[in-house]
Amino acid sequence: MSDQYYEENWTSTQLLLESNIQIEPTQVDRREERSLLATLYLKYILIANRMMEIIDQIVQVQRRKLMKKLLEAILGRILELKYDLVEADLNEWTHCGDIIESLGLNPIECELNIPAFFRDENEDFVRKQKLLTTCEVNSGLFGKIEEKKAPMSEEQAILSIQTHERARQGKLRAQYMKQMKQMKENLKQPIYSQSDSTDAVSSRLLAAIRIQRHWRGFIARRAMRKSKIQEMMILGMIPSIRYTEEEMEEDIANKKRRRELRKQFQDDYNKTLSNIRNKLEKEQKALILEQLSDQVRGWIQEYNQHTGRIPEITGSERSTSRLQLSRQGTDSEISKSSQQTSGDSKSKREGSGKSKSTPKEPEETNLIQSKMLTSIFLPELNARREEYKDIWKDMEDTPDFHRRFNENLIVQDEVSNLENKLRKVVDEIMKSELQLLQDALDRDKGFKMKKRASKKVKRSGKKSKRKKEKDLTPDRTEQSLFEELVANGIIKSYPEIYMRDFHGERSCNAPVPFTSPKEPSNSLGDIRQLLKEFCIVPSLTQQLHQTSPHVKSVLLVGPKGSGKNMLINSICTEIGATLFDISPPNIVGKYPGKSGLIMLVHLILKVARLFQPSVIYMNDAEKPFIKRIPRTDKTDPKRLKKDLPKIVKYLAPEDRILLVGVSRSPWECDQRLLQSVYQKFIIIPRLDYCSRYAIWSTILKTYPLVGFDISLVTRISDGYTAGAIISTINEVLTVKRTLQLLVHPLHPMELISVLCTKNPVYKEEEEMIATWLLKTPMSKRRTKVIDFLKQETQEMQAKKTGSKKKSSGKKSK
């Protein structure tokens, strides 16, 4: 693709973004305007997917930096709309089938993609991967993963040589016997004489006819197969071939070339940036420092003329050089602000007194009325969009617009950065000068010089809710702590699996009102979107995590083979996380005793904060809260029972740490304790026909000689998990069987016979999961609303019947 293609795509994306911002509502009811929120949600997903492709392939460094900030604001707005839709539906799963149909889209287009450049361009991720590999090699764990076979003994070596030699002799003997048999058959053939020439001609004619018949049958079957494939493409039963392999390879090579070109331009940009920065430090630093000092001195003189006093020395939070820009510090403004604060304090006191006297409103009214939250990212979105227009709109005709960078913009940014840096120096100089002026003024008035107690300046901003924890390892380095956890097997490496590798079709169901007790069915592909919005997107950047609605802990529930561990690995891969395994079997015997447990929790939290983003993984998440531990279980699963709620509680918004639990039977434990740890409960849905067909076809497509109809095995595999299907294919299509496909094609019965040996998900297990789901917090809220509405309708009907009885009694009198 060329620069023109991406520019046209960017232009259309800008128009879609502007139209989306224009229809943004303000302070509306979520449930009344649910369709509008769902429309905005889907359109922002389309915009984000387009921008990811553009940012990945654009080579202009400065434009790309601004586009990434714009994309970050769009992703934050998507998370806000997702939160509004969850509250509107009282359901974690968001269904927008009606909006998808009205917009003429398909569910695949409406799935949010994950940009890889947030992870790949992060220097901390590269450093973390190198450190993890080094620690695994030093501790010997890397050799255990790729463990070679033990050397054979002399007897085993002799036996292996004998086996191979006998096999070689057997092959030669079989080949010799085949040749002898062929020679005997040739000797048995009759020798034709001249008198038998007519018989020879007829036999040759029969041979030619036979060859001709086989060849014509082969051509007819090939033509029939082609016409059948074309008909299936027209009907949409199989995907049509839009591009040839050569075109796809050329497109991939072009994208790779543009990424390499972008890296080259980034290096040039960094070199130019450092040169300009050094030049400004040498040439402009003294001049800018003098200008700022003169401005502040002039403001001090002006203040002294108006008020007759010298301005007070301010703290670091209230910069002296900034006062002249905001024009603060006059008597009138100070008095007004004091009056406002005193008035506010009085109103607060009066309000607090009133609140004590007035009774509290019932909680049920808040369940019915749900106002939309004020967006944090919408002003940021508008600001970034206007910034792009102001800077880049007039530069589209310049020769370096697409290729290189603009040095004038670099100079402007560096000058402003240098001014901000020098303002701190000017503040310190002005503080000392103001102190000398105040001392001289006091000396002239005859006051005694006394040491003034420095006033404590109240810091603005909210304090972090997290208590300052005592550092148990103050003398240890980050690398040594990381190495210790890797050596103990707490920090683990994970396979590189992306969320797109989790196959399954998405549903296109219409939304059900929150007053309906029956929820719409979910497909396997819907869980990809859910985990992206709850786990992946909020952890892409630090700013996005602090300002967007994010989740601290998630519990994945599903039967064996449903793909829970694969989803954990894909979450870690997409965000480049550090994986901490605190499962009971993994920490048994490590850091023993009460002090050891305190040290373990401290190390996990400290290293997880140092190497963010981090994922803390707990397998069999119900075991720490189980009521009765089996006697055969020697892993001490209740060891972290008291510490898990504390870990979640002390996770601040700036901590990109996610606790993910995995469970097959969450109903076996204390639900109150389980819900105190995990915020979101996600059940991996049962495989429907579309998802099973997608799994079968995607995996069997890698074997080009497999050409039977997959609908039969799709029907028969109803009730089985994705893991059972994948293991069936791996057991049948071994290396030996794959080599035989050309001679002996694969039959569906081979797969079905192996699949029948697997255990399906029985109805009793599905019913237990469905019963447990009703005890989760979201389901309880939904049933509470339904009960409240039923009670309200019954009261209304009772009032109507009572009024009718009174009116009929009056008429009879």
Short mmCIF file of N, CA and C in Angstrom, two decimals, residues 478-541:
data_model
loop_
_atom_site.label_atom_id
_atom_site.label_comp_id
_atom_site.label_asym_id
_atom_site.label_seq_id
_atom_site.Cartn_x
_atom_site.Cartn_y
_atom_site.Cartn_z
N GLU A 478 16.54 -4.25 41.80
CA GLU A 478 15.40 -4.79 41.05
C GLU A 478 15.77 -6.11 40.39
N GLN A 479 16.95 -6.17 39.82
CA GLN A 479 17.36 -7.38 39.11
C GLN A 479 17.50 -8.57 40.04
N SER A 480 18.02 -8.34 41.25
CA SER A 480 18.20 -9.46 42.18
C SER A 480 16.85 -10.01 42.64
N LEU A 481 15.89 -9.13 42.88
CA LEU A 481 14.55 -9.58 43.26
C LEU A 481 13.89 -10.35 42.13
N PHE A 482 14.06 -9.85 40.91
CA PHE A 482 13.49 -10.54 39.75
C PHE A 482 14.12 -11.92 39.59
N GLU A 483 15.42 -12.00 39.73
CA GLU A 483 16.11 -13.29 39.59
C GLU A 483 15.67 -14.28 40.66
N GLU A 484 15.43 -13.79 41.87
CA GLU A 484 15.00 -14.69 42.96
C GLU A 484 13.64 -15.30 42.65
N LEU A 485 12.70 -14.48 42.16
CA LEU A 485 11.38 -15.01 41.86
C LEU A 485 11.41 -15.94 40.64
N VAL A 486 12.28 -15.67 39.68
CA VAL A 486 12.41 -16.58 38.53
C VAL A 486 13.00 -17.91 38.98
N ALA A 487 14.01 -17.86 39.83
CA ALA A 487 14.63 -19.10 40.31
C ALA A 487 13.66 -19.95 41.13
N ASN A 488 12.74 -19.30 41.86
CA ASN A 488 11.75 -20.04 42.65
C ASN A 488 10.53 -20.44 41.85
N GLY A 489 10.49 -20.09 40.57
CA GLY A 489 9.37 -20.49 39.72
C GLY A 489 8.13 -19.65 39.89
N ILE A 490 8.22 -18.49 40.55
CA ILE A 490 7.05 -17.61 40.72
C ILE A 490 6.82 -16.82 39.42
N ILE A 491 7.88 -16.24 38.88
CA ILE A 491 7.80 -15.58 37.58
C ILE A 491 8.09 -16.61 36.51
N LYS A 492 7.20 -16.72 35.54
CA LYS A 492 7.32 -17.74 34.50
C LYS A 492 7.22 -17.11 33.13
N SER A 493 7.87 -17.76 32.17
CA SER A 493 7.69 -17.36 30.78
C SER A 493 6.44 -18.04 30.22
N TYR A 494 5.91 -17.48 29.16
CA TYR A 494 4.67 -17.99 28.58
C TYR A 494 4.81 -18.03 27.06
N PRO A 495 4.11 -18.93 26.40
CA PRO A 495 4.18 -18.99 24.93
C PRO A 495 3.54 -17.76 24.31
N GLU A 496 4.02 -17.39 23.15
CA GLU A 496 3.51 -16.21 22.43
C GLU A 496 2.22 -16.59 21.70
N ILE A 497 1.11 -16.31 22.32
CA ILE A 497 -0.21 -16.62 21.76
C ILE A 497 -1.02 -15.33 21.75
N TYR A 498 -1.55 -14.99 20.61
CA TYR A 498 -2.35 -13.77 20.48
C TYR A 498 -3.83 -14.10 20.61
N MET A 499 -4.61 -13.07 20.88
CA MET A 499 -6.04 -13.26 21.09
C MET A 499 -6.73 -13.74 19.81
N ARG A 500 -6.19 -13.39 18.65
CA ARG A 500 -6.79 -13.85 17.39
C ARG A 500 -6.60 -15.35 17.18
N ASP A 501 -5.67 -15.97 17.91
CA ASP A 501 -5.47 -17.42 17.80
C ASP A 501 -6.54 -18.21 18.55
N PHE A 502 -7.34 -17.53 19.37
CA PHE A 502 -8.44 -18.18 20.08
C PHE A 502 -9.65 -18.17 19.13
N HIS A 503 -9.84 -19.28 18.42
CA HIS A 503 -10.84 -19.34 17.35
C HIS A 503 -12.24 -19.49 17.93
N GLY A 504 -13.17 -18.91 17.22
CA GLY A 504 -14.56 -18.98 17.63
C GLY A 504 -15.33 -17.83 17.01
N GLU A 505 -16.55 -18.10 16.57
CA GLU A 505 -17.37 -17.08 15.92
C GLU A 505 -18.07 -16.21 16.97
N ARG A 506 -18.30 -14.95 16.59
CA ARG A 506 -19.01 -14.02 17.45
C ARG A 506 -20.51 -14.10 17.19
N SER A 507 -21.28 -13.78 18.21
CA SER A 507 -22.73 -13.81 18.08
C SER A 507 -23.23 -12.48 17.51
N CYS A 508 -24.43 -12.53 16.97
CA CYS A 508 -25.07 -11.33 16.42
C CYS A 508 -26.47 -11.22 17.03
N ASN A 509 -26.57 -11.38 18.34
CA ASN A 509 -27.85 -11.36 19.02
C ASN A 509 -28.30 -9.93 19.31
N ALA A 510 -29.59 -9.73 19.26
CA ALA A 510 -30.15 -8.43 19.64
C ALA A 510 -30.15 -8.31 21.16
N PRO A 511 -30.03 -7.10 21.70
CA PRO A 511 -30.00 -6.94 23.16
C PRO A 511 -31.35 -7.25 23.79
N VAL A 512 -31.29 -7.74 25.00
CA VAL A 512 -32.49 -8.03 25.78
C VAL A 512 -32.63 -6.97 26.87
N PRO A 513 -33.80 -6.44 27.13
CA PRO A 513 -33.95 -5.43 28.19
C PRO A 513 -33.48 -5.95 29.54
N PHE A 514 -33.00 -5.02 30.37
CA PHE A 514 -32.47 -5.43 31.67
C PHE A 514 -33.56 -5.96 32.58
N THR A 515 -34.82 -5.72 32.23
CA THR A 515 -35.93 -6.23 33.04
C THR A 515 -36.28 -7.67 32.71
N SER A 516 -35.66 -8.21 31.66
CA SER A 516 -35.97 -9.59 31.27
C SER A 516 -35.09 -10.56 32.06
N PRO A 517 -35.65 -11.61 32.63
CA PRO A 517 -34.82 -12.55 33.41
C PRO A 517 -33.93 -13.42 32.54
N LYS A 518 -34.31 -13.59 31.27
CA LYS A 518 -33.55 -14.47 30.38
C LYS A 518 -32.52 -13.65 29.61
N GLU A 519 -31.25 -14.05 29.72
CA GLU A 519 -30.18 -13.35 29.02
C GLU A 519 -29.96 -14.00 27.65
N PRO A 520 -29.49 -13.22 26.66
CA PRO A 520 -29.20 -13.81 25.34
C PRO A 520 -28.00 -14.74 25.41
N SER A 521 -27.97 -15.70 24.50
CA SER A 521 -26.87 -16.67 24.48
C SER A 521 -25.59 -16.01 23.96
N ASN A 522 -24.47 -16.51 24.45
CA ASN A 522 -23.16 -15.96 24.05
C ASN A 522 -22.40 -17.01 23.25
N SER A 523 -21.56 -16.53 22.33
CA SER A 523 -20.72 -17.41 21.52
C SER A 523 -19.29 -17.37 22.04
N LEU A 524 -18.50 -18.32 21.57
CA LEU A 524 -17.12 -18.42 22.05
C LEU A 524 -16.30 -17.21 21.66
N GLY A 525 -16.58 -16.62 20.48
CA GLY A 525 -15.80 -15.47 20.04
C GLY A 525 -16.08 -14.21 20.82
N ASP A 526 -17.23 -14.15 21.53
CA ASP A 526 -17.55 -12.96 22.32
C ASP A 526 -16.59 -12.75 23.48
N ILE A 527 -15.98 -13.83 23.94
CA ILE A 527 -15.09 -13.71 25.09
C ILE A 527 -13.81 -12.97 24.72
N ARG A 528 -13.43 -12.98 23.44
CA ARG A 528 -12.27 -12.21 23.01
C ARG A 528 -12.50 -10.72 23.25
N GLN A 529 -13.66 -10.23 22.79
CA GLN A 529 -13.97 -8.82 22.98
C GLN A 529 -14.07 -8.46 24.45
N LEU A 530 -14.63 -9.34 25.25
CA LEU A 530 -14.82 -9.06 26.67
C LEU A 530 -13.47 -8.93 27.39
N LEU A 531 -12.54 -9.84 27.11
CA LEU A 531 -11.23 -9.79 27.75
C LEU A 531 -10.39 -8.63 27.24
N LYS A 532 -10.59 -8.25 25.99
CA LYS A 532 -9.88 -7.07 25.49
C LYS A 532 -10.29 -5.82 26.24
N GLU A 533 -11.58 -5.69 26.52
CA GLU A 533 -12.07 -4.47 27.16
C GLU A 533 -11.83 -4.48 28.67
N PHE A 534 -11.81 -5.64 29.31
CA PHE A 534 -11.62 -5.70 30.75
C PHE A 534 -10.15 -5.84 31.15
N CYS A 535 -9.35 -6.52 30.35
CA CYS A 535 -8.00 -6.90 30.77
C CYS A 535 -6.89 -6.27 29.93
N ILE A 536 -7.08 -6.17 28.62
CA ILE A 536 -5.96 -5.81 27.74
C ILE A 536 -5.88 -4.31 27.49
N VAL A 537 -6.95 -3.72 26.98
CA VAL A 537 -6.90 -2.31 26.58
C VAL A 537 -6.57 -1.38 27.75
N PRO A 538 -7.15 -1.54 28.97
CA PRO A 538 -6.76 -0.63 30.05
C PRO A 538 -5.29 -0.70 30.45
N SER A 539 -4.61 -1.80 30.13
CA SER A 539 -3.21 -1.96 30.54
C SER A 539 -2.22 -1.62 29.44
N LEU A 540 -2.68 -1.07 28.32
CA LEU A 540 -1.76 -0.76 27.22
C LEU A 540 -0.83 0.38 27.58
N THR A 541 -1.33 1.44 28.21
CA THR A 541 -0.51 2.59 28.61
C THR A 541 -0.84 2.96 30.05
#
